[in-house]
């Protein structure tokens, strides 16, 4: 914080400026006697200075068990959930997408990652009483062109699933801010310059990056591993700052890579999320989507014809708000009733829907 913004008399501000005490750390690290000797101020002036500087320093809020029980916690200590738009998936995720924090949605091609992200673009605009964020969404595309036709189809179906009075008040298509970033420089410029402006104006309350891996898997040689890790940490750190400063969810799509070691957080699998341990340490929650060989037959579509829908799975690999035994390491993954960290869902014309 700039010390000139403190409510101090001009003579005190001039004294600390002449003494080159230009930061709160320098002032608070000195004793009263040292401050008097360097600034030539009186004892009362030094006490006034220390009090104002101490009050200007950000303090980490605390809460007692009674405060938590009675719901009197500071807003920065509370966790809000963004609904997925499906009650079954919300129940599986213990409320939805956690915010603040970075939620990674990883999976193979055609696993439903972009479909889920587009559905979150709609649910984020719902009012708070419906577990929405009552604001728009910034959607950053790094791979393909944003699927506008599919979004329009989901909007028409989504309006039929919610209260008609609420549907009339929200123009879902007008509050999704889409940006295409073809390289890391464009992505960094968008996140550091354009996104903060939208957040300060209250126009958005959610940021989606689809995907992170597209720009970080092909722009580095084998000998540039350390450089890539540094850039990943910079990106993740800035996204975390935005998330916790504005209390918003940040959703990052990730690709998968072959599981050469033959094991992962959830046991033996053919693939694991890409970008390695560096990116894993930056993620708050990790969801892994995949396709199965199972299908649902005789599903009636909007055209009145029967169709076949591929069944997909969602796994919670790790999430701090879920029970520890919920995201546990499993070696036996072929018996569905043995574990509770996997859920089935389908992608329909209406959107993403969990299966009972």
Short mmCIF file of C-alpha atoms in Angstrom, two decimals:
data_model
loop_
_atom_site.label_atom_id
_atom_site.label_comp_id
_atom_site.label_asym_id
_atom_site.label_seq_id
_atom_site.Cartn_x
_atom_site.Cartn_y
_atom_site.Cartn_z
CA UNK A 1 0.00 0.00 0.00
CA UNK A 2 1.15 3.52 -0.80
CA UNK A 3 1.88 5.30 2.50
CA UNK A 4 0.69 8.60 1.01
CA UNK A 5 -2.85 7.17 1.09
CA UNK A 6 -2.81 6.91 4.89
CA UNK A 7 -4.82 9.40 6.93
CA UNK A 8 -1.79 11.13 8.42
CA UNK A 9 -0.90 14.84 8.80
CA UNK A 10 1.30 16.20 5.99
CA UNK A 11 4.21 16.82 8.38
CA UNK A 12 4.31 13.11 9.35
CA UNK A 13 4.17 12.05 5.71
CA UNK A 14 7.00 14.46 4.88
CA UNK A 15 9.08 13.15 7.77
CA UNK A 16 8.82 9.49 6.76
CA UNK A 17 9.48 10.42 3.14
CA UNK A 18 12.68 12.25 4.06
CA UNK A 19 13.73 9.28 6.22
CA UNK A 20 13.16 7.00 3.17
CA UNK A 21 10.69 4.84 5.08
CA UNK A 22 8.64 4.03 2.01
CA UNK A 23 7.02 0.75 3.09
CA UNK A 24 4.97 -0.64 5.95
CA UNK A 25 7.57 -3.34 6.57
CA UNK A 26 10.34 -0.80 7.21
CA UNK A 27 8.21 1.24 9.60
CA UNK A 28 6.83 -1.68 11.62
CA UNK A 29 10.24 -3.36 11.90
CA UNK A 30 11.75 -0.34 13.74
CA UNK A 31 11.35 0.49 17.41
CA UNK A 32 9.78 3.72 18.64
CA UNK A 33 13.20 5.09 19.55
CA UNK A 34 14.62 4.30 16.09
CA UNK A 35 11.64 5.92 14.39
CA UNK A 36 12.01 9.05 16.54
CA UNK A 37 15.71 9.28 15.75
CA UNK A 38 15.21 8.90 11.99
CA UNK A 39 12.08 11.03 11.55
CA UNK A 40 12.61 13.62 14.33
CA UNK A 41 8.95 13.23 15.29
CA UNK A 42 7.43 13.32 18.78
CA UNK A 43 6.36 10.22 20.68
CA UNK A 44 2.67 10.91 20.07
CA UNK A 45 3.29 11.32 16.34
CA UNK A 46 5.17 8.00 16.24
CA UNK A 47 2.27 6.24 18.02
CA UNK A 48 -0.16 7.76 15.53
CA UNK A 49 2.03 6.64 12.64
CA UNK A 50 2.39 3.08 13.92
CA UNK A 51 -1.35 2.77 14.55
CA UNK A 52 -2.32 3.90 11.05
CA UNK A 53 0.30 1.74 9.36
CA UNK A 54 -0.70 -1.33 11.38
CA UNK A 55 -4.37 -0.86 10.48
CA UNK A 56 -3.50 -0.62 6.79
CA UNK A 57 -1.73 -4.00 6.73
CA UNK A 58 -3.99 -6.81 5.44
CA UNK A 59 -4.90 -9.22 8.19
CA UNK A 60 -5.81 -12.86 7.82
CA UNK A 61 -9.32 -13.33 9.24
CA UNK A 62 -9.93 -15.98 11.86
CA UNK A 63 -13.08 -17.73 13.05
CA UNK A 64 -13.94 -19.76 16.10
CA UNK A 65 -15.95 -22.96 16.09
CA UNK A 66 -18.94 -20.96 17.35
CA UNK A 67 -18.60 -18.52 14.44
CA UNK A 68 -18.58 -21.41 11.98
CA UNK A 69 -21.59 -23.04 13.65
CA UNK A 70 -23.62 -19.82 13.59
CA UNK A 71 -22.55 -18.80 10.10
CA UNK A 72 -20.71 -15.65 11.17
CA UNK A 73 -17.47 -16.34 9.30
CA UNK A 74 -15.64 -13.74 7.27
CA UNK A 75 -16.54 -14.04 3.55
CA UNK A 76 -12.95 -15.02 2.73
CA UNK A 77 -13.32 -18.10 4.96
CA UNK A 78 -16.51 -19.38 3.37
CA UNK A 79 -16.68 -21.79 0.44
CA UNK A 80 -19.34 -21.37 -2.22
CA UNK A 81 -20.45 -24.03 -4.66
CA UNK A 82 -21.35 -23.52 -8.31
CA UNK A 83 -24.02 -25.94 -9.43
CA UNK A 84 -23.32 -28.14 -12.44
CA UNK A 85 -26.95 -27.91 -13.52
CA UNK A 86 -27.59 -31.55 -12.60
CA UNK A 87 -28.73 -32.57 -9.13
CA UNK A 88 -27.15 -36.02 -9.47
CA UNK A 89 -23.71 -34.59 -10.31
CA UNK A 90 -24.06 -31.92 -7.60
CA UNK A 91 -24.72 -34.66 -5.06
CA UNK A 92 -21.69 -36.59 -6.32
CA UNK A 93 -19.46 -33.48 -5.99
CA UNK A 94 -20.96 -32.48 -2.62
CA UNK A 95 -22.57 -29.34 -4.00
CA UNK A 96 -20.84 -28.68 -7.33
CA UNK A 97 -17.72 -26.80 -8.38
CA UNK A 98 -15.89 -25.33 -5.40
CA UNK A 99 -14.96 -21.66 -5.37
CA UNK A 100 -12.55 -20.11 -4.86
CA UNK A 101 -9.88 -22.38 -6.32
CA UNK A 102 -8.79 -23.99 -9.57
CA UNK A 103 -10.85 -26.97 -10.71
CA UNK A 104 -9.27 -29.08 -13.42
CA UNK A 105 -11.46 -31.08 -15.79
CA UNK A 106 -9.21 -33.60 -17.52
CA UNK A 107 -10.06 -36.33 -19.95
CA UNK A 108 -9.54 -37.93 -23.32
CA UNK A 109 -10.96 -36.56 -26.54
CA UNK A 110 -14.79 -36.50 -26.69
CA UNK A 111 -15.07 -37.26 -22.95
CA UNK A 112 -17.44 -34.32 -22.39
CA UNK A 113 -15.02 -31.70 -21.01
CA UNK A 114 -16.17 -28.81 -23.21
CA UNK A 115 -19.81 -29.85 -22.81
CA UNK A 116 -19.53 -29.60 -19.03
CA UNK A 117 -17.75 -26.25 -19.28
CA UNK A 118 -20.47 -24.81 -21.51
CA UNK A 119 -23.11 -25.98 -19.06
CA UNK A 120 -21.21 -24.20 -16.28
CA UNK A 121 -21.34 -21.05 -18.41
CA UNK A 122 -25.12 -21.19 -18.07
CA UNK A 123 -25.38 -22.21 -14.42
CA UNK A 124 -22.99 -19.42 -13.36
CA UNK A 125 -25.58 -16.88 -14.53
CA UNK A 126 -28.27 -18.28 -12.25
CA UNK A 127 -29.12 -16.32 -9.07
CA UNK A 128 -27.46 -17.18 -5.80
CA UNK A 129 -30.55 -18.94 -4.42
CA UNK A 130 -30.15 -21.50 -7.21
CA UNK A 131 -26.44 -21.99 -6.41
CA UNK A 132 -25.36 -19.78 -9.29
CA UNK A 133 -23.04 -16.77 -9.27
CA UNK A 134 -25.44 -14.20 -10.79
CA UNK A 135 -22.79 -13.00 -13.25
CA UNK A 136 -21.20 -13.76 -16.59
CA UNK A 137 -18.34 -16.04 -17.58
CA UNK A 138 -15.05 -15.51 -19.42
CA UNK A 139 -14.34 -18.45 -21.75
CA UNK A 140 -10.82 -18.69 -23.20
CA UNK A 141 -10.40 -21.12 -26.12
CA UNK A 142 -6.92 -22.34 -27.00
CA UNK A 143 -7.70 -25.37 -29.17
CA UNK A 144 -10.77 -25.21 -31.40
CA UNK A 145 -13.26 -22.51 -32.31
CA UNK A 146 -15.92 -22.00 -29.66
CA UNK A 147 -18.99 -24.18 -30.51
CA UNK A 148 -21.60 -21.43 -30.82
CA UNK A 149 -24.27 -23.66 -32.35
CA UNK A 150 -24.00 -26.17 -29.54
CA UNK A 151 -24.18 -23.38 -26.95
CA UNK A 152 -27.34 -22.00 -28.56
CA UNK A 153 -28.89 -25.48 -28.43
CA UNK A 154 -28.01 -25.84 -24.74
CA UNK A 155 -29.42 -22.38 -23.94
CA UNK A 156 -32.80 -23.23 -25.49
CA UNK A 157 -33.01 -26.47 -23.51
CA UNK A 158 -31.65 -24.93 -20.32
CA UNK A 159 -34.38 -22.28 -20.27
CA UNK A 160 -36.99 -25.02 -20.26
CA UNK A 161 -35.44 -26.63 -17.18
CA UNK A 162 -35.49 -23.57 -14.92
CA UNK A 163 -38.23 -21.27 -13.60
CA UNK A 164 -39.84 -19.39 -16.53
CA UNK A 165 -39.72 -16.11 -14.59
CA UNK A 166 -35.97 -16.47 -14.07
CA UNK A 167 -35.43 -17.54 -17.67
CA UNK A 168 -37.08 -14.33 -18.89
CA UNK A 169 -34.76 -12.12 -16.84
CA UNK A 170 -31.47 -13.69 -17.97
CA UNK A 171 -30.04 -13.36 -21.46
CA UNK A 172 -27.64 -16.29 -21.22
CA UNK A 173 -25.89 -15.72 -24.53
CA UNK A 174 -25.02 -12.08 -23.80
CA UNK A 175 -22.96 -12.74 -20.67
CA UNK A 176 -20.39 -15.22 -22.01
CA UNK A 177 -17.20 -13.39 -23.02
CA UNK A 178 -15.26 -15.56 -25.48
CA UNK A 179 -11.56 -15.09 -26.27
CA UNK A 180 -9.38 -17.20 -28.57
CA UNK A 181 -5.72 -17.51 -27.57
CA UNK A 182 -3.45 -19.26 -30.05
CA UNK A 183 -0.21 -18.96 -28.05
CA UNK A 184 1.01 -18.41 -24.51
CA UNK A 185 1.57 -14.71 -25.02
CA UNK A 186 -2.05 -14.19 -26.03
CA UNK A 187 -3.25 -16.29 -23.08
CA UNK A 188 -1.09 -14.38 -20.60
CA UNK A 189 -2.23 -11.02 -21.98
CA UNK A 190 -5.87 -12.06 -21.73
CA UNK A 191 -5.58 -13.34 -18.17
CA UNK A 192 -3.46 -10.49 -16.81
CA UNK A 193 -5.10 -7.54 -18.60
CA UNK A 194 -8.59 -8.28 -19.88
CA UNK A 195 -9.93 -10.67 -17.25
CA UNK A 196 -9.11 -8.34 -14.28
CA UNK A 197 -11.03 -5.50 -15.96
CA UNK A 198 -14.14 -7.67 -16.33
CA UNK A 199 -13.82 -8.83 -12.72
CA UNK A 200 -13.48 -5.31 -11.33
CA UNK A 201 -16.58 -4.24 -13.24
CA UNK A 202 -18.52 -7.22 -11.85
CA UNK A 203 -19.33 -8.50 -15.33
CA UNK A 204 -17.97 -12.00 -14.71
CA UNK A 205 -17.64 -14.32 -11.72
CA UNK A 206 -16.11 -17.36 -13.42
CA UNK A 207 -13.11 -17.99 -15.69
CA UNK A 208 -12.79 -21.05 -17.95
CA UNK A 209 -9.62 -21.97 -19.86
CA UNK A 210 -10.18 -24.64 -22.53
CA UNK A 211 -7.51 -25.89 -22.50
CA UNK A 212 -4.24 -25.31 -20.65
CA UNK A 213 -2.40 -28.29 -22.10
CA UNK A 214 -2.88 -27.20 -25.71
CA UNK A 215 -0.37 -24.35 -25.32
CA UNK A 216 2.09 -26.02 -22.96
CA UNK A 217 2.57 -29.42 -24.59
CA UNK A 218 3.79 -28.36 -28.02
CA UNK A 219 5.78 -25.14 -27.53
CA UNK A 220 8.71 -26.61 -25.58
CA UNK A 221 11.57 -28.92 -26.45
CA UNK A 222 12.74 -31.76 -24.25
CA UNK A 223 15.47 -29.59 -22.70
CA UNK A 224 13.05 -26.81 -21.74
CA UNK A 225 11.29 -28.65 -18.93
CA UNK A 226 12.39 -26.11 -16.30
CA UNK A 227 11.20 -23.21 -18.44
CA UNK A 228 7.83 -24.81 -18.97
CA UNK A 229 7.47 -25.49 -15.25
CA UNK A 230 8.27 -21.84 -14.49
CA UNK A 231 5.63 -20.61 -16.96
CA UNK A 232 3.08 -23.05 -15.58
CA UNK A 233 3.70 -21.84 -12.02
CA UNK A 234 3.33 -18.24 -13.14
CA UNK A 235 0.02 -19.01 -14.85
CA UNK A 236 -1.32 -21.06 -11.96
CA UNK A 237 -0.21 -18.50 -9.39
CA UNK A 238 -1.93 -15.64 -11.19
CA UNK A 239 -5.12 -17.67 -11.62
CA UNK A 240 -5.10 -18.48 -7.91
CA UNK A 241 -4.69 -14.80 -7.06
CA UNK A 242 -7.65 -13.88 -9.24
CA UNK A 243 -9.71 -16.70 -7.74
CA UNK A 244 -9.11 -15.81 -4.10
CA UNK A 245 -9.10 -12.05 -4.56
CA UNK A 246 -12.48 -12.03 -6.31
CA UNK A 247 -13.88 -15.25 -4.75
CA UNK A 248 -14.53 -16.90 -8.10
CA UNK A 249 -14.08 -20.43 -9.50
CA UNK A 250 -11.42 -20.96 -12.16
CA UNK A 251 -11.98 -24.00 -14.37
CA UNK A 252 -9.13 -25.34 -16.48
CA UNK A 253 -9.50 -28.10 -19.04
CA UNK A 254 -6.57 -30.48 -19.37
CA UNK A 255 -5.66 -33.22 -21.81
CA UNK A 256 -4.39 -36.67 -20.86
CA UNK A 257 -1.21 -38.55 -21.58
CA UNK A 258 -0.25 -42.23 -21.57
CA UNK A 259 0.28 -43.70 -18.11
CA UNK A 260 3.68 -45.30 -18.69
CA UNK A 261 4.24 -46.09 -15.02
CA UNK A 262 0.99 -48.02 -14.90
CA UNK A 263 -0.38 -46.29 -11.80
CA UNK A 264 -1.94 -42.98 -10.81
CA UNK A 265 -3.87 -41.40 -7.98
CA UNK A 266 -6.73 -43.80 -8.68
CA UNK A 267 -4.83 -46.95 -9.47
CA UNK A 268 -3.98 -48.56 -12.79
CA UNK A 269 -5.19 -46.58 -15.77
CA UNK A 270 -4.23 -46.23 -19.41
CA UNK A 271 -3.98 -42.45 -19.20
CA UNK A 272 -3.40 -39.69 -16.64
CA UNK A 273 -3.81 -35.88 -16.77
CA UNK A 274 -1.08 -34.10 -18.71
CA UNK A 275 1.44 -31.38 -17.63
CA UNK A 276 2.97 -33.45 -14.85
CA UNK A 277 3.51 -32.78 -11.18
CA UNK A 278 4.11 -29.05 -11.62
CA UNK A 279 0.56 -28.41 -12.74
CA UNK A 280 -0.93 -30.98 -10.34
CA UNK A 281 0.41 -28.99 -7.38
CA UNK A 282 -1.42 -25.89 -8.65
CA UNK A 283 -4.83 -27.52 -8.93
CA UNK A 284 -7.36 -27.40 -6.09
CA UNK A 285 -9.72 -30.07 -7.42
CA UNK A 286 -9.18 -32.58 -10.22
CA UNK A 287 -11.99 -34.29 -12.10
CA UNK A 288 -11.20 -36.98 -14.67
CA UNK A 289 -13.74 -37.72 -17.42
CA UNK A 290 -13.62 -40.73 -19.70
CA UNK A 291 -15.74 -42.64 -22.19
CA UNK A 292 -16.98 -46.16 -21.63
CA UNK A 293 -18.18 -48.89 -23.97
CA UNK A 294 -21.63 -48.75 -22.44
CA UNK A 295 -24.47 -47.00 -24.26
CA UNK A 296 -28.06 -46.01 -23.58
CA UNK A 297 -30.49 -47.16 -26.25
CA UNK A 298 -33.88 -45.84 -27.35
CA UNK A 299 -33.30 -42.30 -26.15
CA UNK A 300 -35.80 -39.96 -27.76
CA UNK A 301 -34.19 -36.85 -29.29
CA UNK A 302 -35.68 -33.50 -30.23
CA UNK A 303 -36.33 -34.84 -33.75
CA UNK A 304 -38.44 -37.70 -32.41
CA UNK A 305 -36.02 -40.43 -33.50
CA UNK A 306 -34.27 -42.97 -31.30
CA UNK A 307 -30.54 -42.63 -30.75
CA UNK A 308 -27.66 -44.20 -28.90
CA UNK A 309 -25.77 -42.22 -26.25
CA UNK A 310 -22.34 -43.14 -24.98
CA UNK A 311 -22.06 -43.42 -21.20
CA UNK A 312 -19.17 -41.51 -19.67
CA UNK A 313 -17.59 -41.54 -16.23
CA UNK A 314 -16.52 -38.77 -13.86
CA UNK A 315 -13.88 -39.47 -11.22
CA UNK A 316 -12.89 -37.15 -8.39
CA UNK A 317 -9.12 -37.67 -8.26
CA UNK A 318 -8.60 -35.18 -5.44
CA UNK A 319 -10.62 -32.38 -3.86
CA UNK A 320 -10.13 -30.79 -0.42
CA UNK A 321 -13.87 -30.44 0.27
CA UNK A 322 -14.57 -34.15 -0.28
CA UNK A 323 -14.00 -36.86 2.36
CA UNK A 324 -10.57 -38.44 2.29
CA UNK A 325 -11.99 -41.90 1.66
CA UNK A 326 -13.97 -40.45 -1.26
CA UNK A 327 -10.84 -39.65 -3.28
CA UNK A 328 -8.78 -42.63 -2.24
CA UNK A 329 -6.29 -44.75 -4.14
CA UNK A 330 -7.91 -47.82 -5.64
CA UNK A 331 -6.19 -50.82 -7.17
CA UNK A 332 -9.42 -52.68 -8.01
CA UNK A 333 -11.26 -50.50 -10.50
CA UNK A 334 -13.38 -53.05 -12.38
CA UNK A 335 -16.07 -53.52 -9.72
CA UNK A 336 -18.32 -50.44 -9.67
CA UNK A 337 -19.93 -51.16 -6.31
CA UNK A 338 -16.56 -51.33 -4.50
CA UNK A 339 -15.82 -47.61 -4.57
CA UNK A 340 -17.68 -44.30 -4.51
CA UNK A 341 -15.25 -42.04 -6.41
CA UNK A 342 -16.72 -42.70 -9.88
CA UNK A 343 -20.02 -41.60 -11.35
CA UNK A 344 -21.68 -42.19 -14.70
CA UNK A 345 -23.14 -39.44 -16.89
CA UNK A 346 -24.26 -38.82 -20.45
CA UNK A 347 -24.17 -35.85 -22.80
CA UNK A 348 -27.55 -35.16 -24.35
CA UNK A 349 -28.97 -32.35 -26.42
CA UNK A 350 -30.14 -30.80 -23.14
CA UNK A 351 -26.63 -30.91 -21.69
CA UNK A 352 -24.70 -33.04 -19.21
CA UNK A 353 -26.84 -35.33 -17.06
CA UNK A 354 -25.73 -37.69 -14.31
CA UNK A 355 -27.14 -41.20 -14.09
CA UNK A 356 -28.73 -42.57 -10.95
#
